[in-house]
Each structure stands twice: as C-alpha cells, then as structure tokens.
Coordinates of C-alpha atoms in Angstrom, one line a residue:
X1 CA -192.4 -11.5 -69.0
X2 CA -189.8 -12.3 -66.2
X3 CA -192.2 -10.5 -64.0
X4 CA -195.2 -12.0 -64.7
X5 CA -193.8 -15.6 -64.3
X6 CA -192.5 -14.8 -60.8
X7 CA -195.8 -12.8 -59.9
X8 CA -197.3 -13.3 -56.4
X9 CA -200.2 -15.7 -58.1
X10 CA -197.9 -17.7 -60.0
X11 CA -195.0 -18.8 -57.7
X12 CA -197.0 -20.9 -55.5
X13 CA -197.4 -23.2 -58.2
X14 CA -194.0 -23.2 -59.2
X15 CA -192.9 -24.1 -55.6
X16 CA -196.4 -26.9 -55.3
X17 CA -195.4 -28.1 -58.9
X18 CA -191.3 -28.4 -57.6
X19 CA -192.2 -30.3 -54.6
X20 CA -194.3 -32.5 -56.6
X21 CA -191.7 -33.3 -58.8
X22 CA -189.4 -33.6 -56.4
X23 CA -191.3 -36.0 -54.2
X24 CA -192.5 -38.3 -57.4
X25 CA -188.8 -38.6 -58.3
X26 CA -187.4 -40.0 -54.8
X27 CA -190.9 -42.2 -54.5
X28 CA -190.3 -43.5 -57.9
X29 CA -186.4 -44.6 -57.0
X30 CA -186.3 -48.2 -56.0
X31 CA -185.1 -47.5 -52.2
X32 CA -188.5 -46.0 -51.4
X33 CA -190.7 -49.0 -52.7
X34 CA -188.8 -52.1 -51.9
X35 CA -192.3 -54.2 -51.6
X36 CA -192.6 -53.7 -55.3
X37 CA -192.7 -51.6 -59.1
X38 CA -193.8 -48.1 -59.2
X39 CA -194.5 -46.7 -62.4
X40 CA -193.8 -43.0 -62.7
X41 CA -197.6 -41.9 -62.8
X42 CA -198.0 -43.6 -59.9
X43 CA -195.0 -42.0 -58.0
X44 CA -196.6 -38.7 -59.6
X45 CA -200.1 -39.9 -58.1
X46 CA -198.9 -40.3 -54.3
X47 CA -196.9 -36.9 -54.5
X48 CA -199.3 -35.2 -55.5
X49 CA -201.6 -36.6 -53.4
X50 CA -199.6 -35.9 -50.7
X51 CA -198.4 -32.6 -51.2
X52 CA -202.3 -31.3 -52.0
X53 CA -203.3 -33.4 -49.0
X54 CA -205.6 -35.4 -50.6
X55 CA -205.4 -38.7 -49.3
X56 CA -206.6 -40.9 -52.4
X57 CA -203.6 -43.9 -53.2
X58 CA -203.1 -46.0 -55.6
X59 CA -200.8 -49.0 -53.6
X60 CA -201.3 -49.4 -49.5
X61 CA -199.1 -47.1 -48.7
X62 CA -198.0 -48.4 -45.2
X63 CA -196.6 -51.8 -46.5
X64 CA -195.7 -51.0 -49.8
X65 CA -193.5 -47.8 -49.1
X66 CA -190.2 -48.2 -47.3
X67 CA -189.5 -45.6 -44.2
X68 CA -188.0 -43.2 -46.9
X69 CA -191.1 -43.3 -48.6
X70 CA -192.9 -42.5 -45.9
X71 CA -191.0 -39.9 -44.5
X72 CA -191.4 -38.4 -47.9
X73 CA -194.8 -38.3 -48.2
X74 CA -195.2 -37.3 -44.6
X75 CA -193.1 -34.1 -45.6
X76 CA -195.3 -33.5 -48.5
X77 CA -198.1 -33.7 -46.5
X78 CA -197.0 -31.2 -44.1
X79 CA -195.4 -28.5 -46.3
X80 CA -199.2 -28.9 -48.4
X81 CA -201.1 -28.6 -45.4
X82 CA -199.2 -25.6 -43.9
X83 CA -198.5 -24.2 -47.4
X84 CA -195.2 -24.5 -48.7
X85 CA -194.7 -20.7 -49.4
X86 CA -195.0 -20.3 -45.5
X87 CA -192.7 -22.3 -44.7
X88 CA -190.1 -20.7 -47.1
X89 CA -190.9 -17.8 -46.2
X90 CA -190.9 -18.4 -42.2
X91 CA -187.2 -19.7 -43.0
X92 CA -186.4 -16.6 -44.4
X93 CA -187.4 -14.7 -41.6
X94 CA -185.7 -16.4 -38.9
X95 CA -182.5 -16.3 -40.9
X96 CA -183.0 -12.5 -40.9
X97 CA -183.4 -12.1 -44.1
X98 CA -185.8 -9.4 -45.8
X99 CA -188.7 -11.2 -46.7
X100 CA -190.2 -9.6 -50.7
X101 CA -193.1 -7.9 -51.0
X102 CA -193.5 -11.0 -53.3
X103 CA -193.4 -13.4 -51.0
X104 CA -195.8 -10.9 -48.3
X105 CA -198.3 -11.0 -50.8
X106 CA -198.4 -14.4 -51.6
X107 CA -198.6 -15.6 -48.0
X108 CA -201.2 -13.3 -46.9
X109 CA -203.2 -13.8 -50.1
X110 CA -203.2 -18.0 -49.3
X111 CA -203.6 -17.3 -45.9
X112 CA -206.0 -15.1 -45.2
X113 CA -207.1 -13.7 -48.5
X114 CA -205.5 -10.3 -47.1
X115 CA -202.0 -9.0 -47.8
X116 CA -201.9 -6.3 -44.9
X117 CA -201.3 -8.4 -42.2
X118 CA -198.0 -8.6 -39.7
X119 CA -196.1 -11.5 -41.3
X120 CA -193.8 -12.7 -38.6
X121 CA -196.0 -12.9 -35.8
X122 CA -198.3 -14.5 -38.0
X123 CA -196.2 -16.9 -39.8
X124 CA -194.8 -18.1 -35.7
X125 CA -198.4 -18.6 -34.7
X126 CA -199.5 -20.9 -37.5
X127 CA -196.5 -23.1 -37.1
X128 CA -196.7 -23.0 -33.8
X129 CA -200.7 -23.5 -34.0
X130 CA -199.8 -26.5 -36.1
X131 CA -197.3 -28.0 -34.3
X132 CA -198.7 -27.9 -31.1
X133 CA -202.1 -29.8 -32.3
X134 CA -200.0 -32.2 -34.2
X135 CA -198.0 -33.4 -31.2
X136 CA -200.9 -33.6 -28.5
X137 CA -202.9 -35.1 -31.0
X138 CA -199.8 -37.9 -31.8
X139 CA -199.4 -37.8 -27.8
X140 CA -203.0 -38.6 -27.3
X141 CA -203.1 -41.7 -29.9
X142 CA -199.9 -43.1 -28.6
X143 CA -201.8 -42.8 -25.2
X144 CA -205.0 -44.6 -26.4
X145 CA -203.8 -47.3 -28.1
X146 CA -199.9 -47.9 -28.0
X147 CA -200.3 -51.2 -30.3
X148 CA -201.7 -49.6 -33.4
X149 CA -200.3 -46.3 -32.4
X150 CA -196.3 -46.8 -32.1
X151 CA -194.5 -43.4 -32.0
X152 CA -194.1 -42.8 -35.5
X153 CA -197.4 -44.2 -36.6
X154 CA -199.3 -41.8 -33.9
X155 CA -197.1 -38.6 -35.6
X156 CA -197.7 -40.1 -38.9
X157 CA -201.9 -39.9 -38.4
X158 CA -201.7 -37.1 -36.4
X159 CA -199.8 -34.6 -38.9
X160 CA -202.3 -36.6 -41.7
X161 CA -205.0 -35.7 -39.8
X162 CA -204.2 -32.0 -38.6
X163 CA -203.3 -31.2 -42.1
X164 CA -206.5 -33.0 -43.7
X165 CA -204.8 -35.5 -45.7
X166 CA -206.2 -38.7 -44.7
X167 CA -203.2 -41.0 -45.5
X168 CA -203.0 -44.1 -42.9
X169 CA -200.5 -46.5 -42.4
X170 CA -203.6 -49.4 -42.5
X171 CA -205.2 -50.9 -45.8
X172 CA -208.5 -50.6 -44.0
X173 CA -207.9 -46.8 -42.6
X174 CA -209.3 -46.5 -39.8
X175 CA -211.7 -49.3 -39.6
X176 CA -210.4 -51.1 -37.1
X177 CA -211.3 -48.1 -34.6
X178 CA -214.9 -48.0 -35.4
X179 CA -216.7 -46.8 -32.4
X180 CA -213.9 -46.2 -30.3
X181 CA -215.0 -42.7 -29.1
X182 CA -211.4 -41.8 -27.7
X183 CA -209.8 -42.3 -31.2
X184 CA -212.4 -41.2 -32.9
X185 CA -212.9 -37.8 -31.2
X186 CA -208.8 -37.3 -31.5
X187 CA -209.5 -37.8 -35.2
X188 CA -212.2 -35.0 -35.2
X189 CA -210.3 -32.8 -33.1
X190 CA -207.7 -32.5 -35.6
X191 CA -209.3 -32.4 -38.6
X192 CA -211.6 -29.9 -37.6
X193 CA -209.2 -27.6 -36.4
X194 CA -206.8 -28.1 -39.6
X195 CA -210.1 -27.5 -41.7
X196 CA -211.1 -24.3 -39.8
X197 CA -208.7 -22.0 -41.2
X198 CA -205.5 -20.5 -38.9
X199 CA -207.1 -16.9 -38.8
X200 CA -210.0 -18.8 -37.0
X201 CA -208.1 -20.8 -34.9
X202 CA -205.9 -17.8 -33.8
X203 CA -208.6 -15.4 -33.2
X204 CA -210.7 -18.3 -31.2
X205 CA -207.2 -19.2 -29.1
X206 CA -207.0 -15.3 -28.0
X207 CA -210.4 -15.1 -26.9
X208 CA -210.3 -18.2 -25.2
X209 CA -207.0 -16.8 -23.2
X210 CA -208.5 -13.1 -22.8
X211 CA -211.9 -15.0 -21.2
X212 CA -209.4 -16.9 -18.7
X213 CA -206.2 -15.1 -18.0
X214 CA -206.7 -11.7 -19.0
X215 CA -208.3 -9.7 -16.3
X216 CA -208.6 -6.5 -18.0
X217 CA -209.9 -7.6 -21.3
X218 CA -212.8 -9.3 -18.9
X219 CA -213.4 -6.0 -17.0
X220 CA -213.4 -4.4 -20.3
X221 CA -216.6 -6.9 -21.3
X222 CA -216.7 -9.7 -23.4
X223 CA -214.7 -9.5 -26.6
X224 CA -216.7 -9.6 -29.9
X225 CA -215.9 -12.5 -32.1
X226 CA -214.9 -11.2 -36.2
X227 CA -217.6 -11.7 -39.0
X228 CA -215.4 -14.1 -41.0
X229 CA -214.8 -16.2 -37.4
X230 CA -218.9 -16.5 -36.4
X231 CA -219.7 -17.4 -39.8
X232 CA -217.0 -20.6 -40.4
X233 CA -217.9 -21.6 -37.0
X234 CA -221.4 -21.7 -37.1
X235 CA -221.8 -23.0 -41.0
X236 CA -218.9 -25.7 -39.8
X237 CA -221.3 -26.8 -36.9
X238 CA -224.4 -27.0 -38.9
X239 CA -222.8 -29.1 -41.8
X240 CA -221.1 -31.7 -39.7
X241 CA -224.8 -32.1 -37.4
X242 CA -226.5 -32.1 -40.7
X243 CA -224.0 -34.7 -42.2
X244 CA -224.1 -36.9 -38.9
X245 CA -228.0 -36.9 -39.0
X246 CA -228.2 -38.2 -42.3
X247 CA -225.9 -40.5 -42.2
X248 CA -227.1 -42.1 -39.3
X249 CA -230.5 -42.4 -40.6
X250 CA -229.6 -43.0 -43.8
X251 CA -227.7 -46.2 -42.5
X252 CA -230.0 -47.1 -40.2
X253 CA -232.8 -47.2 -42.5
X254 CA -230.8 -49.6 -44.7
X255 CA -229.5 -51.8 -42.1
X256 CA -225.9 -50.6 -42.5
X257 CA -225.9 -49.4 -38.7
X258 CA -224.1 -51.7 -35.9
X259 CA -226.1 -53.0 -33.4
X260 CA -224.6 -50.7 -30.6
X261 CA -226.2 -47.3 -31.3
X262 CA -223.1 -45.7 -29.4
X263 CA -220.5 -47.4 -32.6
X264 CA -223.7 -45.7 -35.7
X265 CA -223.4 -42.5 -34.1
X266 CA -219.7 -42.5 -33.7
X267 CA -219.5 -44.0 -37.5
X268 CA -221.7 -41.1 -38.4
X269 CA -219.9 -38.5 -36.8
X270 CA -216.8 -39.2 -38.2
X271 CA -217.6 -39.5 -41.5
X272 CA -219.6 -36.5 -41.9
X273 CA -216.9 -34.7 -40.7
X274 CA -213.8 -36.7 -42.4
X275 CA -215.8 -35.7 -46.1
X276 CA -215.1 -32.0 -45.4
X277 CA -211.5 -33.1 -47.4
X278 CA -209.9 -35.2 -44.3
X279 CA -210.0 -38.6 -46.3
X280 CA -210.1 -41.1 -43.4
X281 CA -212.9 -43.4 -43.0
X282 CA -214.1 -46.3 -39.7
X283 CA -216.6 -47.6 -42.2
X284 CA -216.8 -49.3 -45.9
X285 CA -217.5 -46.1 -48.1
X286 CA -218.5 -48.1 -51.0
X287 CA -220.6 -50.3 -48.7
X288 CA -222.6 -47.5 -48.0
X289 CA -225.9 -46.1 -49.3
X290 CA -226.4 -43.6 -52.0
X291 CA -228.5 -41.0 -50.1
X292 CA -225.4 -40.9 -48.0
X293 CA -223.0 -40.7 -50.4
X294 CA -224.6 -38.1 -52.1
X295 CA -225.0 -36.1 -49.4
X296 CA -221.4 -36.6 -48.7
X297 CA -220.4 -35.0 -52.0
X298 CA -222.0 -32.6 -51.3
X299 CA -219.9 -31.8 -47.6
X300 CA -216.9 -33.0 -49.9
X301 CA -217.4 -30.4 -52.7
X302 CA -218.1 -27.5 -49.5
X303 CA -215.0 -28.5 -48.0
X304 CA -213.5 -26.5 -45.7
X305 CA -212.6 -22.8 -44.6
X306 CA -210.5 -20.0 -46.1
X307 CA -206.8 -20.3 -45.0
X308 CA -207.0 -24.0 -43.8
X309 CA -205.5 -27.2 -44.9
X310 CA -208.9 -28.1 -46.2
X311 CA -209.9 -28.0 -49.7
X312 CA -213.6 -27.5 -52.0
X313 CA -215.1 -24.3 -52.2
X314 CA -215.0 -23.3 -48.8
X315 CA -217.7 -22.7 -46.1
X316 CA -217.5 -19.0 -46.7
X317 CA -218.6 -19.4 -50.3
X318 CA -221.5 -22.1 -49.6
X319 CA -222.8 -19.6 -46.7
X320 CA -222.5 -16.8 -49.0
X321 CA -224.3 -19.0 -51.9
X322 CA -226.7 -19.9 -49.1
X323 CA -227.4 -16.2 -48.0
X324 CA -227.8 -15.3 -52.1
X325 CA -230.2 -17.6 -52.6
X326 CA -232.6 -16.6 -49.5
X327 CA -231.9 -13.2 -50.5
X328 CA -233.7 -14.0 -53.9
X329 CA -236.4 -15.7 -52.8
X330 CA -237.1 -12.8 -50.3
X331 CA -236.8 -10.0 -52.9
X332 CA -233.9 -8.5 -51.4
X333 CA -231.4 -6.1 -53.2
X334 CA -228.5 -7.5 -50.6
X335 CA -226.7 -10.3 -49.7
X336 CA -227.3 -10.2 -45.8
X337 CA -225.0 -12.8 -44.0
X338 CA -225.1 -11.7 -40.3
X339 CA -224.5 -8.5 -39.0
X340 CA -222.9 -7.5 -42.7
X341 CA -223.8 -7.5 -46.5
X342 CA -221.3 -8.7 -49.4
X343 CA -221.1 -6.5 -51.9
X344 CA -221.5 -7.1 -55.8
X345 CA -217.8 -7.6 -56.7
X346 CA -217.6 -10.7 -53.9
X347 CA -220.9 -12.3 -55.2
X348 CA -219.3 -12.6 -58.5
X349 CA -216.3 -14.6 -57.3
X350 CA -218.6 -16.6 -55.3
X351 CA -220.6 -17.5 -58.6
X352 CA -217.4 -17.6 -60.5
X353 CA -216.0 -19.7 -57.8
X354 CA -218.6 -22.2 -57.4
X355 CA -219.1 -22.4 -61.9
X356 CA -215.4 -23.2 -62.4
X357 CA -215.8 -25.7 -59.4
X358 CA -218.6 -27.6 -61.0
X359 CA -216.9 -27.2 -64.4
X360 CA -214.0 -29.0 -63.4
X361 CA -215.7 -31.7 -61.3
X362 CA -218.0 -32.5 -64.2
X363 CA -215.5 -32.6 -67.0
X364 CA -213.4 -34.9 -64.7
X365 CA -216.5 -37.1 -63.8
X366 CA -217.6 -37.2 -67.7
X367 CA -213.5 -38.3 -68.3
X368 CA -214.2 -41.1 -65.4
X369 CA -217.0 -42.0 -67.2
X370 CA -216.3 -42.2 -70.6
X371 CA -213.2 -44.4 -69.6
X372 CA -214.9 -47.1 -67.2
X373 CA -218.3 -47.5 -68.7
X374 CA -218.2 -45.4 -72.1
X375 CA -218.9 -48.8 -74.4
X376 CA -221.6 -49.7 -71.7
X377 CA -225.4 -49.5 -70.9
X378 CA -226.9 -48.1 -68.1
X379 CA -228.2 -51.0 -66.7
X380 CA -224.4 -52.6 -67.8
X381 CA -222.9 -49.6 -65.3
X382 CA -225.6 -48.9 -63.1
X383 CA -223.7 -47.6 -60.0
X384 CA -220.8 -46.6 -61.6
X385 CA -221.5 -42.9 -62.4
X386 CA -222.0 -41.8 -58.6
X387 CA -218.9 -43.7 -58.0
X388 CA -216.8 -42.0 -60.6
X389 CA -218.6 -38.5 -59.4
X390 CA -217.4 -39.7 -55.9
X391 CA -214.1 -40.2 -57.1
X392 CA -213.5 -36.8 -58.7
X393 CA -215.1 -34.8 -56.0
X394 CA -212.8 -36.6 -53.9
X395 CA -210.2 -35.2 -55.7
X396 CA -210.6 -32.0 -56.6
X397 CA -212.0 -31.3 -53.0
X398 CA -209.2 -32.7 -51.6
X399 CA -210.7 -35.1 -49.5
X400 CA -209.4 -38.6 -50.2
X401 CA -212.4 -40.8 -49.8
X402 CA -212.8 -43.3 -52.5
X403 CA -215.6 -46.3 -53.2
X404 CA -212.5 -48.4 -53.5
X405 CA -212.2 -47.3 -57.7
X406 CA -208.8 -45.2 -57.3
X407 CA -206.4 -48.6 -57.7
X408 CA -208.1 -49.8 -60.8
X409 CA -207.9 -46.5 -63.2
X410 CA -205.4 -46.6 -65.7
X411 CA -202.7 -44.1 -66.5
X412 CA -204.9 -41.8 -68.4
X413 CA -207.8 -41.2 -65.5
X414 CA -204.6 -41.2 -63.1
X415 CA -203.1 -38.1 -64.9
X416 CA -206.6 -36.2 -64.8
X417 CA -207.0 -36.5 -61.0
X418 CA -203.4 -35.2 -60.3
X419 CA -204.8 -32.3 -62.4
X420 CA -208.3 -32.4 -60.2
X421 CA -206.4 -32.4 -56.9
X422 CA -203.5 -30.0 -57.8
X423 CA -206.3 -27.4 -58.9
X424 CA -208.1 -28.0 -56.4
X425 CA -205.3 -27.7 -54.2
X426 CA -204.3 -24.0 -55.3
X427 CA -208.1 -23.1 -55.8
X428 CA -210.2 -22.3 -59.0
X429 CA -209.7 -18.8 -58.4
X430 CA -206.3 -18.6 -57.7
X431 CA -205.5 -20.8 -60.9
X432 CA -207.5 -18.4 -63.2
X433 CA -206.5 -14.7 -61.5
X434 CA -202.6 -16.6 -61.9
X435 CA -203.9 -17.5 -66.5
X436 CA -205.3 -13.7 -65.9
X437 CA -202.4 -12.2 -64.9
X438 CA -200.5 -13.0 -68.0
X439 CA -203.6 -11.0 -70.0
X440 CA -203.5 -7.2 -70.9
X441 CA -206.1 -5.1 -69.6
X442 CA -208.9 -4.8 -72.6
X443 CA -209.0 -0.8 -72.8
X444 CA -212.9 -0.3 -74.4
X445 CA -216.1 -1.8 -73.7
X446 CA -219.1 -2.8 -75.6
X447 CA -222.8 -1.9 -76.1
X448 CA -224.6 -3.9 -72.6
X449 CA -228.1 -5.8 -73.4
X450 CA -230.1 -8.3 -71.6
X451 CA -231.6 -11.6 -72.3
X452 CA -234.7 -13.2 -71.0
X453 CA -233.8 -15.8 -68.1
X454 CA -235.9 -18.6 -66.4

C-alpha cells in the first residue's frame, strides 16, 4: 500500500496538495492580510490559485495582501509554474544527492511525458530557461514604465506572466496599458514562451544558437526541427491569429473597439493570447461580446502545450483531435498529423483526455449554475450561464479570466473551483492513471459486440 501512495503518479499531488496547505495557512494568519478578514476558503482559494497558476482571486490582491502575502503567493506561483517536483528534485541534485528513480520518473513524466531523458542537464536548463525570461522580461517593464513598474512589481508580473498565472498587483489588471504596444508585447513574450512547453523552448534555443554560432552544424545543413516542436509552434500560431481576428471583428462589429485601430488590435492580440491560461486582461471581459467570449473558451479550454506552465487540454491534443476528425471525414484508417501518424493507443487518451475534460467543466458549470440562478428563469438569468461556463473553464484551464463573478460565489462554488483548478492543474489524465494505479489488473475479458452509432 506504502508503495502505491508514494508512486511516481501520486507524489506530485501530495507535494501540490502540501504547498497548498501550506500557503492557505500563512495567507490565512492575520500578518499577511492586514487590510482586512480572510476566511479560510478564501486563503485556500488564493493558494490554490496560485500554486496551479490560475490567476482567478477573490479580494485585490495588491492592496489587500501585506508584502508577506505577496511574497507567498509569488512563491506559489513560481514552484506551480516550474513544477514543484523539479525544483525538489533540482535541489537534490546540486546537493549531490542520488536523485530516485521515483523522483526521475515523475519529472520526466510532467515534463515531457518521457522518463528517459538526462535529468540534470535538463532540470539546469529549465530553471535557467525560466529564470532568464523572468528577469529580462521584469528588466524590460521596469524599463518601460518605472511608475507602475517599481522593482518588485516588474518581477512580480514578470514571474506571473512567464509562469502563466495572471496575478497583478492592479484591481483593473492590466487595463491601464491598453494599447501600449511595448507592455503589451513584453506581456506576450512571456506568456507565450511559459505556455510553449520547456522541451520546445529548449530545442528552439539550440537551433537558434547552431543557425548563428555553430559553424559546423551550418556546414552540416540546416538542422530539422522535432515533430512534437513543428506541431506546438504552428497550432500555437494559428490559434492566437485565429483568436486575434475574431476578437477584433467581433468588437468592432459591436462597437467595443477604440477609435485608434493600433489600441483594437493590440486589445485583440493580447487577449487571444492571455486565454491560452495566462489570466491577464487590457480590456473589460465581461464588457465584451459573446461571440468573443465563446470563442475564448474555447482557446481557454485548448490551453497550452505539453510540459509548460499552461494548463487545458493542450495544443497537442486539439491538433491531434483536429487531425482525427479530417481523417474521418476523408475515410482514412490513420491519424496523419505531419510527417507522422498517432497510433490507436494515443487516440484513446486523446478522446479520454478531452471526455474527462468536458466532464469536469460541465459538472462544475451545472454546480455554477444550479447555485446562482437554479430558482430562476431564463429570461430571470439570461447571461448568466456563459458566464458561469466562463468561470469554470477559467478554472479548470487554468487561465484566470473572469466576467467579474469570482468575488461574489459563496463558500460552496469557492470549494468546487479549487477542485476545478487543482485538477486541472495535475491534468485529467494524470489524476485518473494516479485513482488507476491503486486498481488491480482485471485478469479475463469479456465477449466484444457492437452497437449501431450516429
């Protein structure tokens, strides 16, 4: 039983569910809230909000917090986005310690989704990948704007926005820099490249330095870029166009758009690329249109790629989805993505992947619902359902953005998107291999049938 508990799936939840609980209990302590109360739940709420780097908040976190409180929540947010398991065991390694096959697998599998990889190299590029973006991207908002951006506000929003949280230090985000293209594309520097994944950034970093620096890797020819690398970057760069063209004609057409075209495209930039689970915002979310919200659901609930701080199902799965759909429609036996086909087994955990996904977002949503407008008529709650589908998508994809609902719930709705975001957090997947792993192995199958379909 010991061994099962302490398996590779299972101890980074323990160590996400620690920190959590750790974090709620020195949030919840009077010294780290001096503006005001904190109930428990809601100390609970911001840790775990923090630690899955979600973003959504229940009090203004720059006023109401002390600078305890936010140093806590700024540690949360970077042991979530860099995976708390990496850290512990990157500390292990540079004490010269033997890291556990234990701990190997569990990195590797959170990582990259692969176990046989070098750890130590590894685990010393993605901090230092991390670290690096995080201070020229602080550097760079100090530069821009030293009034809003003091030193510890710039690392503050930088780390938030590197590791896709989407926690600012301003009531109104990042209003205030709507259409400021220097701020703005700081913003989208970092979120992109904390959402990309750190196999992607590393393999796009070396290829970057063979094309400039390395003469014999150019004499050789030019280097090949991986499967897994072509696909996040081209499904990234067709999601966040697709996202900014909708947007901006979305808000257009409604008379949402500024009168400077420059500040609507800029608007619609960011936030087609902030709802891939980065949680900032220049503009009004609930002021906006429902085309656009709905379409930025449905970049909330992609999220992402594999190994990042981003949450949802991943790009991966949506261009495998994608690719599995066209492959019906065409009458084809495989799933051609590229240059490469995905076999059976990896279709299934796409399907299973993206059914438990839309499982839990519904049964959160119907929870929502039930609670704000269960005694009341449509036409009572008209608007309210997309917002409460906003809210948990929000949450269970990580992302942060709210219509402005997430101060009002009660205890109750509270306590189911702490469960929304920290599943989200760990993955679907992960969650149900970790309930699997306590199973024994059925040893017999039944008869096999079929079942008329469509």
């Amino acid at each position: 039983m010991r061994t099962k508990v302490f398996s590779p799936y299972w101890m980074p939840v323990w160590f996400f569910a620690g920190a959590i609980l750790i974090g709620a209990l020195i949030l919840h302590m009077d010294v780290s809230h001096p503006g005001g109360p904190l109930s428990f739940v809601d100390a609970l709420f911001t840790a775990t909000s923090a630690m899955c780097v979600t973003g959504l908040a229940v009090v203004d976190t720059g006023s109401y917090f002390s600078t305890l409180g936010l140093d806590v929540i700024l540690v949360l947010i970077q042991l979530g986005g860099l995976g708390i398991m990496t850290f512990t065991t990157l500390i292990i390694h540079l004490l010269g310690r033997h890291v556990s096959l234990t701990d190997r697998l569990a990195v590797g599998q959170s990582l990259l989704h692969d176990p046989s990889f070098s750890l130590p190299r590894f685990l010393m590029r993605v901090v230092l990948w991390a670290f690096s973006f995080e201070a020229a991207g602080a550097l760079s908002l100090w530069l821009l704007d030293p009034v809003g951006f003091n030193p510890y506000s710039a690392v503050f929003h930088s780390v938030s926005a590197f590791c896709n949280a989407g926690f600012s230090l301003y009531p109104d985000s990042l209003t205030r820099w709507s259409g400021n293209g220097g701020v703005n594309m700081v913003f989208i520097v970092l979120i992109t490249a904390g959402g990309l994944g750190f196999y992607v950034l590393n393999e796009c970093g070396t290829l970057i330095w063979n094309a400039l620096f390395n003469r014999n890797r150019r004499r050789r020819g030019k280097p090949q870029m991986s499967w897994h690398t072509a696909i996040v970057l081209k499904t990234t760069l067709a999601l966040v166009v697709a996202g900014t063209v909708v947007i901006f004609v979305a808000e257009g057409a409604a008379g949402n758009a500024p009168d400077n075209v420059f500040e609507h495209f800029w608007n619609a930039l960011f936030q087609s690329v902030t709802c891939r689970t980065a949680g900032f915002n220049t503009v009004d979310i609930g002021g906006m249109t429902n085309v656009s919200l709905a379409f930025m659901m449905v970049l909330m609930f992609i999220g992402g790629s594999p190994g990042s701080c981003a949450g949802g199902i991943k790009t991966t799965t949506f261009r495998a989805l994608v690719g599995f759909v066209w492959a019906e429609f065409r009458g084809w036996e495989q799933v051609r993505i590229g240059r490469f086909a995905l076999d059976q087994k990896a279709m299934n955990k796409v399907v299973s992947l993206v059914t438990m996904s839309l499982l839990l977002v519904g049964v959160g949503t119907m929870i929502l619902t039930s609670m704000e407008s269960g005694d009341s008529s449509y036409l009572m709650a008209r608007g309210e359902f997309i917002a409460d589908m906003f809210e948990s998508i929000s949450a269970f994809a990580t992302v942060g953005l709210s219509t402005g609902m997430t101060p009002l719930l009660d205890n109750f709705e509270r306590v189911t998107l702490i469960v929304l975001m920290f599943v989200g957090r760990l993955g679907p997947i992960w969650m149900l291999s970790a309930l699997q792993s306590w199973q024994s192995e059925r040893r017999f199958r039944v008869p096999t049938a079929t079942l008329p379909f469509g």
